[in-house]
Short mmCIF file of C-alpha atoms in Angstrom, two decimals:
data_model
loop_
_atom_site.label_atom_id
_atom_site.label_comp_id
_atom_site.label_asym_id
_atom_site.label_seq_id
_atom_site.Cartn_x
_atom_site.Cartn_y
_atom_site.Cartn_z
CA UNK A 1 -35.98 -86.26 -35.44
CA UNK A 2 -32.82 -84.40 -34.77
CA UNK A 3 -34.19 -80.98 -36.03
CA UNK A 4 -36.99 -81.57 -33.71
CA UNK A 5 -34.94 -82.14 -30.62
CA UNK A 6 -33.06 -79.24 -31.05
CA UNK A 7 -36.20 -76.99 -31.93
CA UNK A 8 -37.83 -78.02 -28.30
CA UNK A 9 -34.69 -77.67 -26.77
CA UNK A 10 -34.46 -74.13 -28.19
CA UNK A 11 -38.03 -73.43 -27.30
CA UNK A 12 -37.44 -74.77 -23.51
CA UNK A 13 -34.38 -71.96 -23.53
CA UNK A 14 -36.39 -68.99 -24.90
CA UNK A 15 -39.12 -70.15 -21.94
CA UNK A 16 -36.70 -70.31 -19.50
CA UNK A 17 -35.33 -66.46 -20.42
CA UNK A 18 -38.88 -65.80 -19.89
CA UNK A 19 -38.87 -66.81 -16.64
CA UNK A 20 -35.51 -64.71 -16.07
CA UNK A 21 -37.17 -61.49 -17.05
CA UNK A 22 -39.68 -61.64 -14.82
CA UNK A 23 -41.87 -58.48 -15.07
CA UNK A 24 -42.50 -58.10 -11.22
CA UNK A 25 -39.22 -58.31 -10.52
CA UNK A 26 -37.87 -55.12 -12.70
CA UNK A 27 -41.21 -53.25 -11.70
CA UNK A 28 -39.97 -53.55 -8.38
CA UNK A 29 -36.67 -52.82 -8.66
CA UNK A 30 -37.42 -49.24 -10.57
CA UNK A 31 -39.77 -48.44 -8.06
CA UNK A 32 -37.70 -48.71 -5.43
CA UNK A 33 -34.79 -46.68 -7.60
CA UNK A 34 -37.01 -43.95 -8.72
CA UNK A 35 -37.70 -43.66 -4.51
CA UNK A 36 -34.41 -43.68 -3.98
CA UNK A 37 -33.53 -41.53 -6.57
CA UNK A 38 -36.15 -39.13 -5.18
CA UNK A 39 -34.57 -39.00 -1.87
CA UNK A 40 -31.15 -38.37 -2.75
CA UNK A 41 -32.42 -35.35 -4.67
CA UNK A 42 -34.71 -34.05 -1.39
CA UNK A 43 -31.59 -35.04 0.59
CA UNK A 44 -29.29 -32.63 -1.62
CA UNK A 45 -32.10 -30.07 -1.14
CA UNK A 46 -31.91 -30.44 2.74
CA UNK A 47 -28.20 -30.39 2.77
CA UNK A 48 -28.30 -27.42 0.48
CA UNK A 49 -31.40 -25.31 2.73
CA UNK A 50 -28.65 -26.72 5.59
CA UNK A 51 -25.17 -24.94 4.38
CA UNK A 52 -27.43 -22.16 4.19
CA UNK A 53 -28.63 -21.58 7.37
CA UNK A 54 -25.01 -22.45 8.57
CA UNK A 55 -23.71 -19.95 6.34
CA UNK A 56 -26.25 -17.13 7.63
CA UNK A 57 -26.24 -18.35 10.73
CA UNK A 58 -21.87 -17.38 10.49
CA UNK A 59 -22.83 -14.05 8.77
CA UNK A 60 -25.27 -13.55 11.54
CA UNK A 61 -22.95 -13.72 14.41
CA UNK A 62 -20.27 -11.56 12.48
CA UNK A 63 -22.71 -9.35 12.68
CA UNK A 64 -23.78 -9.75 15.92
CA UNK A 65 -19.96 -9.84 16.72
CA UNK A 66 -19.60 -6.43 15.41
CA UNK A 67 -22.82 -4.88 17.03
CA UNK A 68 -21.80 -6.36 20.58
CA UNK A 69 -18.52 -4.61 19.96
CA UNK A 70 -20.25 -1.19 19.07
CA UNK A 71 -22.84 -1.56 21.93
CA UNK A 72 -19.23 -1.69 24.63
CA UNK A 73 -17.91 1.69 22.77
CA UNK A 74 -21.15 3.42 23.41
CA UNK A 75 -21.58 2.31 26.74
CA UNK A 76 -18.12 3.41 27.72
CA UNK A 77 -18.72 7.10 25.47
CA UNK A 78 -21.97 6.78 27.83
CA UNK A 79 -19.70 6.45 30.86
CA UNK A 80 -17.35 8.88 30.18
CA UNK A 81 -20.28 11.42 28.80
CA UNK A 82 -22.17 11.03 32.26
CA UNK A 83 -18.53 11.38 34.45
CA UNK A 84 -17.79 14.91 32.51
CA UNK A 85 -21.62 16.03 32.77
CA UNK A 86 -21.17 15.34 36.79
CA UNK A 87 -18.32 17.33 36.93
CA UNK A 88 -19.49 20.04 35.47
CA UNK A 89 -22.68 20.23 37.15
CA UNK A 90 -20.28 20.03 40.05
CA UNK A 91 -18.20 22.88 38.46
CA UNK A 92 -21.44 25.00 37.77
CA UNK A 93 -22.56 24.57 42.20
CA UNK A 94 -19.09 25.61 42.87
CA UNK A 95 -18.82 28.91 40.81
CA UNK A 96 -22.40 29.72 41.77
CA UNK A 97 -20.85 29.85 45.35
CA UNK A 98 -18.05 31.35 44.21
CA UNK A 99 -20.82 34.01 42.47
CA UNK A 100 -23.14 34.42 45.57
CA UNK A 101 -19.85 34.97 47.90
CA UNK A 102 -18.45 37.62 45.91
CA UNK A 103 -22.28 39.62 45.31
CA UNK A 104 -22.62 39.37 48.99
CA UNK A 105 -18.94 40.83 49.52
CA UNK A 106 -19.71 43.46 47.09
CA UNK A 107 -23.03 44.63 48.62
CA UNK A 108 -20.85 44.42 51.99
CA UNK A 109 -18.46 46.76 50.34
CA UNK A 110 -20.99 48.79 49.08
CA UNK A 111 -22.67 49.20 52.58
CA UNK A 112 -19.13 50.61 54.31
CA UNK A 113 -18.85 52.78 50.98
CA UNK A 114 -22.26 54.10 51.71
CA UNK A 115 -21.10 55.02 55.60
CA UNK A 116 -18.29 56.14 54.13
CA UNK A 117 -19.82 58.62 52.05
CA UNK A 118 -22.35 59.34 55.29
CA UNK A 119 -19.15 60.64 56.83
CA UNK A 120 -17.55 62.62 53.95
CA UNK A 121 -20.40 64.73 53.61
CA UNK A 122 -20.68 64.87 57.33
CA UNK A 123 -17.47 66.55 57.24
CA UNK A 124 -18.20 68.65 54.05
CA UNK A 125 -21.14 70.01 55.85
CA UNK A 126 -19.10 70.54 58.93
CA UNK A 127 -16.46 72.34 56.40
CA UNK A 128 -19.06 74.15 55.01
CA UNK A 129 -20.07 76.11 58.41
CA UNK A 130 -16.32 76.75 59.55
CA UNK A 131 -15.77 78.50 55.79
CA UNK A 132 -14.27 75.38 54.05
CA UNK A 133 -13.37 75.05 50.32
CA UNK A 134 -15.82 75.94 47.98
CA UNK A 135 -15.12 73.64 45.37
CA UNK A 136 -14.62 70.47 47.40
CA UNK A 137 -18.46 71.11 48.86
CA UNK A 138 -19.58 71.47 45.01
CA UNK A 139 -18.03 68.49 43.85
CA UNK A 140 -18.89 66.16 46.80
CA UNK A 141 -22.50 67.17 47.32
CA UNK A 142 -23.58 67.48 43.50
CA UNK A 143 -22.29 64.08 43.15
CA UNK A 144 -25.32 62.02 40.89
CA UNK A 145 -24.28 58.71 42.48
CA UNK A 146 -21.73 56.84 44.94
CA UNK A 147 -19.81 55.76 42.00
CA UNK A 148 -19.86 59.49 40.83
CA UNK A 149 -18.98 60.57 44.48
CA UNK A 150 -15.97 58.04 44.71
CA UNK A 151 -14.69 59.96 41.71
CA UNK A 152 -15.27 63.40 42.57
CA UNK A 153 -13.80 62.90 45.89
CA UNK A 154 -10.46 61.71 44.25
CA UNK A 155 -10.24 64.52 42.27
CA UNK A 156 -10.87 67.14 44.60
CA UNK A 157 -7.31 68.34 45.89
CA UNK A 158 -8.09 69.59 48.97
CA UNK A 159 -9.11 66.11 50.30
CA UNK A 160 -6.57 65.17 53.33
CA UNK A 161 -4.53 62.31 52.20
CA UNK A 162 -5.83 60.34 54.74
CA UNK A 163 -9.45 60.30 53.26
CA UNK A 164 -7.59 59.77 49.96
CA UNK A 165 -6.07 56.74 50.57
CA UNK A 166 -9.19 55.10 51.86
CA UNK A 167 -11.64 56.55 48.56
CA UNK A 168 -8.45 54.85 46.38
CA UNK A 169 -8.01 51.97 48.25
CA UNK A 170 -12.01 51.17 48.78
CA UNK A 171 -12.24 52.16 44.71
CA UNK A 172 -9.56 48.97 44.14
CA UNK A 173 -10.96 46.64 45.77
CA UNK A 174 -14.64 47.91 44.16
CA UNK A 175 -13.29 47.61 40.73
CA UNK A 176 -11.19 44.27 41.54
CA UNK A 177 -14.11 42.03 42.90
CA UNK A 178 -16.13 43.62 39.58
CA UNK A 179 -13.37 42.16 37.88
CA UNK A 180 -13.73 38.70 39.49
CA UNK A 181 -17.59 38.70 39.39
CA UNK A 182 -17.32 39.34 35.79
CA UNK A 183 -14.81 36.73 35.03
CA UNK A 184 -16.70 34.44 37.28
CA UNK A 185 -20.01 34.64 35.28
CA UNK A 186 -17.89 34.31 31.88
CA UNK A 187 -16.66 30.60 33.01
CA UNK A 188 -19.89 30.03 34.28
CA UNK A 189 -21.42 30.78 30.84
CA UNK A 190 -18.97 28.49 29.84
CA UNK A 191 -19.89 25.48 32.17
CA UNK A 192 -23.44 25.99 31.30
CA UNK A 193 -22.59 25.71 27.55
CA UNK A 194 -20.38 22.51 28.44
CA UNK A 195 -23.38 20.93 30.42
CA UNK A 196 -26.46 21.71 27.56
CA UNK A 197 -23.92 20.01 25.08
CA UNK A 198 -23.33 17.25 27.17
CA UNK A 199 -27.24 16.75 27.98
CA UNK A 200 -27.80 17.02 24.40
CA UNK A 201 -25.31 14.11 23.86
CA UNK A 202 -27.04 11.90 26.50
CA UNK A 203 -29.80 11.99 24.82
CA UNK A 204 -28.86 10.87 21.38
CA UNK A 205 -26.45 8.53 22.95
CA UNK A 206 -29.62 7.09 25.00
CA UNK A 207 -31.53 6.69 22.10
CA UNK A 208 -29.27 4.76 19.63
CA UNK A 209 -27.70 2.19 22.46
CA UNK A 210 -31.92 1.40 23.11
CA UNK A 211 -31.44 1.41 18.73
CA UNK A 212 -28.63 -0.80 18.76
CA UNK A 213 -30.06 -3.23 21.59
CA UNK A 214 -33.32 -3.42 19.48
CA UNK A 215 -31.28 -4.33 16.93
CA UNK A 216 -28.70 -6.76 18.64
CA UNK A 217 -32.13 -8.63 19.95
CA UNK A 218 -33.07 -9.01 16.31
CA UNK A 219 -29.98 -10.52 15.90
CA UNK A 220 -30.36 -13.16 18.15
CA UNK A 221 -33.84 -14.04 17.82
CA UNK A 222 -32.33 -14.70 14.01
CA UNK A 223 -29.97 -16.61 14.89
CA UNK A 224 -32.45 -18.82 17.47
CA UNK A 225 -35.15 -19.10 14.31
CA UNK A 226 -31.99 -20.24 12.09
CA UNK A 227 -30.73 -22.62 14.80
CA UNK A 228 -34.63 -24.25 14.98
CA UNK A 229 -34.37 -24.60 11.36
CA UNK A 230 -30.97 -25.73 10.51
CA UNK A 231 -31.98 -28.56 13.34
CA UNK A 232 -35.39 -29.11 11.66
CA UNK A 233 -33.24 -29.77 8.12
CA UNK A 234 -30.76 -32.11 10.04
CA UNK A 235 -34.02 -34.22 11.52
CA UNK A 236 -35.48 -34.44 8.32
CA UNK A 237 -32.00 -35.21 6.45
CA UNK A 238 -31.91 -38.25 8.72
CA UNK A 239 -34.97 -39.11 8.48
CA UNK A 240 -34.60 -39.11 4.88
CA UNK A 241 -31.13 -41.25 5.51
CA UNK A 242 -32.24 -43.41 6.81
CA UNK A 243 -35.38 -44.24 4.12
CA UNK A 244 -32.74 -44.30 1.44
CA UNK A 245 -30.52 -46.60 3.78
CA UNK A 246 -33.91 -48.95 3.77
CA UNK A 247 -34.67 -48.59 0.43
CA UNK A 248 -30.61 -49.44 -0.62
CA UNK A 249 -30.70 -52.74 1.66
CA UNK A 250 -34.18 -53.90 0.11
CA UNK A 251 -32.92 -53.25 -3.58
CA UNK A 252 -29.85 -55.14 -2.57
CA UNK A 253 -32.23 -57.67 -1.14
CA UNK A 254 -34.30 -58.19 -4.08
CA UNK A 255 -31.46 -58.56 -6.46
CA UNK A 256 -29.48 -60.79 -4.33
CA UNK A 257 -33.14 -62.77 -4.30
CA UNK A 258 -33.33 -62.18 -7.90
CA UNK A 259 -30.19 -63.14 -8.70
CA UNK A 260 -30.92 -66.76 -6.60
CA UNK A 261 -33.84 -67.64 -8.88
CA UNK A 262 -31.54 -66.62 -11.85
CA UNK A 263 -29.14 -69.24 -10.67
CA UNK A 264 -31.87 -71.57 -9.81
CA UNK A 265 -33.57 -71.08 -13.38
CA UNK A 266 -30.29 -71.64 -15.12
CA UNK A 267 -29.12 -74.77 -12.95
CA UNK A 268 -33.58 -75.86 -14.35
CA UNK A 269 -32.25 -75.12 -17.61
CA UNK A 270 -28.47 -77.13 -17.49
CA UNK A 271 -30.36 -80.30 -16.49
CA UNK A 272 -33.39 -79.76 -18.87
CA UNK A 273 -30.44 -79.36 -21.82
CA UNK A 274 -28.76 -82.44 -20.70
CA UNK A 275 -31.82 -84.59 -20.21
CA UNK A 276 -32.79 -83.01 -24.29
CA UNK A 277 -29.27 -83.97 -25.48
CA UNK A 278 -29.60 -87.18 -23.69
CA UNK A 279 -32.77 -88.14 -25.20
CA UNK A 280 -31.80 -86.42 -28.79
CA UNK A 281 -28.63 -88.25 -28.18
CA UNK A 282 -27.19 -85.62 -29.91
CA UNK A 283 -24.36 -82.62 -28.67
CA UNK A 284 -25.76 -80.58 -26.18
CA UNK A 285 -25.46 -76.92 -27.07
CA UNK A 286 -25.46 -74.76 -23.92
CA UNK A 287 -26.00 -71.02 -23.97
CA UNK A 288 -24.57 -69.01 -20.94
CA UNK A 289 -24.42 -65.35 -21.06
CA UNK A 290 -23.31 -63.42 -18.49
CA UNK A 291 -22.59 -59.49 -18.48
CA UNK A 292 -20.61 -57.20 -15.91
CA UNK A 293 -21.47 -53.77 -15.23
CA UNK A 294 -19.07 -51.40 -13.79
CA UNK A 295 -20.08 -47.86 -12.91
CA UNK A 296 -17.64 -45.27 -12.04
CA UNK A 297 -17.66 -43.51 -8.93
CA UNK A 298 -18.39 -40.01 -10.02
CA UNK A 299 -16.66 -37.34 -8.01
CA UNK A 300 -18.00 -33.10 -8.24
CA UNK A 301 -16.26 -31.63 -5.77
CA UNK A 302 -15.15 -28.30 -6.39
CA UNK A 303 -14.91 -25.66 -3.62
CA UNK A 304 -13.00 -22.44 -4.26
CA UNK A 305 -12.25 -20.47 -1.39
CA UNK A 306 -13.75 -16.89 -0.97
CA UNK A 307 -10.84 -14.51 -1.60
CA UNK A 308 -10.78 -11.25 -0.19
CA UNK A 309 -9.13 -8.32 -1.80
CA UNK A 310 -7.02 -6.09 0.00
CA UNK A 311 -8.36 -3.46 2.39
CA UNK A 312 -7.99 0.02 -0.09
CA UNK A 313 -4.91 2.09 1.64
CA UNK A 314 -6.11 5.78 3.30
CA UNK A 315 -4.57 7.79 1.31
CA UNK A 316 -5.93 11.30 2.19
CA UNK A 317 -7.73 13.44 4.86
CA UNK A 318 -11.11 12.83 2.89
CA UNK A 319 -10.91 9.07 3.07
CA UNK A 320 -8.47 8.44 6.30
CA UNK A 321 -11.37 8.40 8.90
CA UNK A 322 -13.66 5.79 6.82
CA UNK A 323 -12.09 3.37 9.33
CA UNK A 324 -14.17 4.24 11.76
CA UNK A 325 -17.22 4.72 10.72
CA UNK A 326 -19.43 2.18 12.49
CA UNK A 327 -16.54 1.24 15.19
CA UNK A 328 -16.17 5.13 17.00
CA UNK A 329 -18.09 6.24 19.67
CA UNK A 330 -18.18 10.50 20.82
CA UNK A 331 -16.70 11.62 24.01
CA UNK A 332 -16.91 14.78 24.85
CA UNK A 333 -12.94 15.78 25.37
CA UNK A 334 -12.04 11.99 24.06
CA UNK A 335 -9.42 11.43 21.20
CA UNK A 336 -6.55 13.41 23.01
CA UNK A 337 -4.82 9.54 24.33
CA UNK A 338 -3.64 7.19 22.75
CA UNK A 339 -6.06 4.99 24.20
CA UNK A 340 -8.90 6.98 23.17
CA UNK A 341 -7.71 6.92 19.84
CA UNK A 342 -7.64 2.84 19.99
CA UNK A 343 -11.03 2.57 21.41
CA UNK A 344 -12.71 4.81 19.00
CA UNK A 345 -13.40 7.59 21.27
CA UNK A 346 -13.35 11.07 19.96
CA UNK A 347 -14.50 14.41 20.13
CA UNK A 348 -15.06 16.67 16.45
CA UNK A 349 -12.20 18.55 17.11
CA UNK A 350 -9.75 15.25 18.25
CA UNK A 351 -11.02 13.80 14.99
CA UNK A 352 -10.63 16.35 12.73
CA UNK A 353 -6.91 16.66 14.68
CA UNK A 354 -6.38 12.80 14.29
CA UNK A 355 -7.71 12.70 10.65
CA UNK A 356 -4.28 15.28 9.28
CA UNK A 357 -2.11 13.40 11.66
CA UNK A 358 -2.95 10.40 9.59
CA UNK A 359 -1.89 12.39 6.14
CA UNK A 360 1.25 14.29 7.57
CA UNK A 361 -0.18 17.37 8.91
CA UNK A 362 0.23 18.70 12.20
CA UNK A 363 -2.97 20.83 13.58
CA UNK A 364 -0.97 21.68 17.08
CA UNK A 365 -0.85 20.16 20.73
CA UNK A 366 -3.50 17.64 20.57
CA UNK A 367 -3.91 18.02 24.44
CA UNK A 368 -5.22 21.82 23.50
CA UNK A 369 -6.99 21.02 20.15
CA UNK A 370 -10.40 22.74 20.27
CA UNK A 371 -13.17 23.98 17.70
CA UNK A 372 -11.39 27.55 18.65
CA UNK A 373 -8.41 26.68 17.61
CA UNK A 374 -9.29 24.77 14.66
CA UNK A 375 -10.71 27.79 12.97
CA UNK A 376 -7.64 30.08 13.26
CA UNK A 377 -5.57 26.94 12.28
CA UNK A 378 -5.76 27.81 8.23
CA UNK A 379 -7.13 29.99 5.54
CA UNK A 380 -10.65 31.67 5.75
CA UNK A 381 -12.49 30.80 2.46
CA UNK A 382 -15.40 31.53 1.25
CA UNK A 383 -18.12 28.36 1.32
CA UNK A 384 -18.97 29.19 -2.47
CA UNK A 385 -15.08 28.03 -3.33
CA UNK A 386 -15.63 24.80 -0.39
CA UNK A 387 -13.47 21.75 -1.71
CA UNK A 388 -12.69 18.77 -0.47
CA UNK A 389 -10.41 19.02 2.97
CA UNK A 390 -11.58 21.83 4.06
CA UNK A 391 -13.06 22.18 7.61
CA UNK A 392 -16.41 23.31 8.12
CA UNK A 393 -18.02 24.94 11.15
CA UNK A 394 -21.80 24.73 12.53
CA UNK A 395 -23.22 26.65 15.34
CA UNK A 396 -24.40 24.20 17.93
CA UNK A 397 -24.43 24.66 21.22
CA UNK A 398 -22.30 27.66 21.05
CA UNK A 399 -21.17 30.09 18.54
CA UNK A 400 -18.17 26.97 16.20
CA UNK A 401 -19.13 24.55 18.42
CA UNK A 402 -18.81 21.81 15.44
CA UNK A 403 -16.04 21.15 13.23
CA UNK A 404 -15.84 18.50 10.45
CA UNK A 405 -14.08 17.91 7.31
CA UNK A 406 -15.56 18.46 3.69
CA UNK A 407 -15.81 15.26 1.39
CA UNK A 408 -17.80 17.17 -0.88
CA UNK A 409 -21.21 16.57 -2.95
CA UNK A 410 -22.79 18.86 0.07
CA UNK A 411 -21.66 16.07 2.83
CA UNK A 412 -18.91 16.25 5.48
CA UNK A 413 -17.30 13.35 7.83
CA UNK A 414 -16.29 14.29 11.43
CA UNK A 415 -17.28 12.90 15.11
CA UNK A 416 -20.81 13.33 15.44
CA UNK A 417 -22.31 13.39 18.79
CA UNK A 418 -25.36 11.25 18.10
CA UNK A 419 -23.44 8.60 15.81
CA UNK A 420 -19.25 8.07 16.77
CA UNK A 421 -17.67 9.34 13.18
CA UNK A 422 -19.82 9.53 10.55
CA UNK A 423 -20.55 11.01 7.26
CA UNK A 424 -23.20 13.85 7.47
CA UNK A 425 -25.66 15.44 4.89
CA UNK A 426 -24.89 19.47 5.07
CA UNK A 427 -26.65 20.58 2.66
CA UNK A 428 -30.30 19.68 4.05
CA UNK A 429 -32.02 19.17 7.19
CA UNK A 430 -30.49 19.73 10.28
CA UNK A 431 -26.98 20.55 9.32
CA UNK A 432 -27.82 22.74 6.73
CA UNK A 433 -29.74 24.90 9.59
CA UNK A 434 -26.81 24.84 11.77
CA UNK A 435 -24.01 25.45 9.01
CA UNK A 436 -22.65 28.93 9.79
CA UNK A 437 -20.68 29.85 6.59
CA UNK A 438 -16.86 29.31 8.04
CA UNK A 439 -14.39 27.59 5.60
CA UNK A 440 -11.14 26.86 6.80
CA UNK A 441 -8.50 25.70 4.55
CA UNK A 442 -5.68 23.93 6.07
#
């Protein structure tokens, strides 16, 4: 009877675990795990697409940063560029004045030479019928032009010295305003070589600021797409919160429901036991089992900080002016201030000037520093033996109006007009064309 009793009691227990392990329940449970489970990985996917639209949204305005920058050193080059072009369109109306006045003095001059010469032969003629000098008739009235009469008639001896000094002084002030138109139309050769240089510029100026604002409005419409993504990622990474925040509190709902019917089946079971034992009249055995679980937090969390490696040191005139590649800007007569020089602004000349400065070498008064005085500034050599350093010289606008300094492999860095400093390709295309064969060696 006693093996009995304890059989059914066993058998009661066994149905009871049964009960415990409810199929539904677990089935439930996983579900609602694997969903979670599910979640947390889209939500690390989010968070991932997130840190990187933050992280190009950073690179993006670096970028933009550094464009904005470039955009205010072209528009001042611009400025200056247009203030110099003014004045020398000014410069040009003035000397053309200055031109006019002095053709109109001349063809005065050359009308009272003219009477002049009316006069002179006037007298020779009257000379001529009282018996006068031979040889001063010859001379004056062979004469092949007033120029040649001028002459003549300051050669001839018997000329009173009154009529001398006038010829003489009339012939000074003949060759002096020659003199002054000449040097007149030299500096306005001069201006007009200035001004097609500077139109020239303009134009390439023009055309990369409407590059670079094409390109900074790139930028930003970037940077608005990014900004309408990273906040699409941030909506859906709360959205997904806050289904993982549901699907935590009804797992912790079910088990703390689960865990109430597990207390309730094993309070069934105590008083089933007793009311066996009681009826077996025999020891009760009671089974309890419990088990803890303990999970460790886990922790990955591991960021390194970027490091940056030091900027490389200039250490030569081939390298010096990498600096500014990208941050310069060309003015025509910029880089002789210091606050040109700060800002970026140079001419070819000021840069090439600027570029030895940086390595120890003096090129002269960088007030005065031109192409012209560039060239005369080392050794002539031929382009066959070209190295490194050496200054090159293109024909531009006018006869060395470019100067730029060899890095060799056919290519050259120096202020270009179109780009701020900049390294050029010299062995094709257009400065290949304009490459006149001077090699200086400094």
């Amino acid at each position: 009877m006693k093996k009995k009793m304890l059989l059914l009691n066993t058998t009661v227990l066994l149905g009871l675990g049964g009960v415990l392990s409810t199929p539904a329940y677990a089935s439930t449970i996983q579900d609602m795990e694997s969903q979670k489970s599910q979640i947390q990985k889209q939500r690390q996917d989010v968070q991932s697409n997130i840190k990187a639209a933050s992280d190009e949204l950073t690179r993006l305005q670096a970028e933009q940063d550094q464009m904005k920058a470039q955009l205010e050193r072209l528009t001042l080059a611009e400025e200056e560029n247009n203030k110099k072009a003014q004045k020398t369109e000014a410069d040009i109306k003035e000397t053309s004045k200055q031109v006019a006045q002095l053709e109109k003095e001349i063809k005065l001059l050359q009308e009272k030479l003219e009477k002049r010469n009316d006069i002179l032969k006037d007298r020779a003629r009257s000379m001529q019928e009282s018996g006068g000098n031979v040889e001063y008739l010859q001379v004056l009235l062979g004469s092949s032009s007033f120029g040649d009469f001028v002459d003549r008639a300051l050669a001839v001896s018997t000329i009173v010295d009154a009529d001398r000094g006038i010829l003489k002084e009339t012939k000074n002030m003949q060759d002096e305003l020659k003199t002054k138109q000449a040097d007149v139309k030299s500096k306005l050769a001069s201006l007009e070589d200035m001004k097609a240089e500077l139109d020239e510029m303009t134009v390439q100026l023009a055309a990369q600021k409407k590059q670079k604002d094409a390109l900074a409005k790139e930028l930003k419409d970037k940077e608005a797409k990014n900004e309408e993504l990273k906040a699409s990622l941030q909506s859906k990474d709360s959205s997904l919160a806050n289904e993982q925040s549901t699907l935590e509190q009804n797992i912790k709902d079910q088990k703390a429901a689960e865990e109430a019917a597990e207390q309730a089946a094993k309070e069934a079971a105590k008083k089933a036991a007793e009311q066996a034992q009681k009826a077996a009249a025999a020891p009760a055995e009671k089974a309890d089992s419990s088990s803890a679980k303990a999970e460790a937090p886990k922790a990955s969390s591991n960021d390194v900080a970027p490091t940056s490696a030091p900027a490389p040191k200039a250490s030569n005139v081939v390298t010096v002016g990498n600096r500014w590649i990208g941050n310069s800007a060309y003015v025509f007569g910029g880089g002789r201030s210091q606050s040109d020089i700060n800002h970026g602004l140079f001419d070819c000349s000021s840069f090439v000037h600027w570029a030895y400065s940086q390595v120890g070498v003096n090129l002269g008064s960088l007030g005065s520093v031109s192409t012209e005085t560039l060239k005369h500034a080392g050794t002539q050599v031929s382009s066959s033996q070209m190295q490194p350093g050496d200054l090159v010289f293109f024909d531009t606008y006018k006869k060395d109006g470019h100067v730029g300094i060899y890095v060799g492999g056919g290519k050259f860095i120096g202020a270009q007009s179109s780009t701020g400093v900049a390294i050029a390709n010299m062995s094709s295309g257009y400065w290949k064309q304009k490459f006149n064969g001077r090699v200086v060696r400094i």
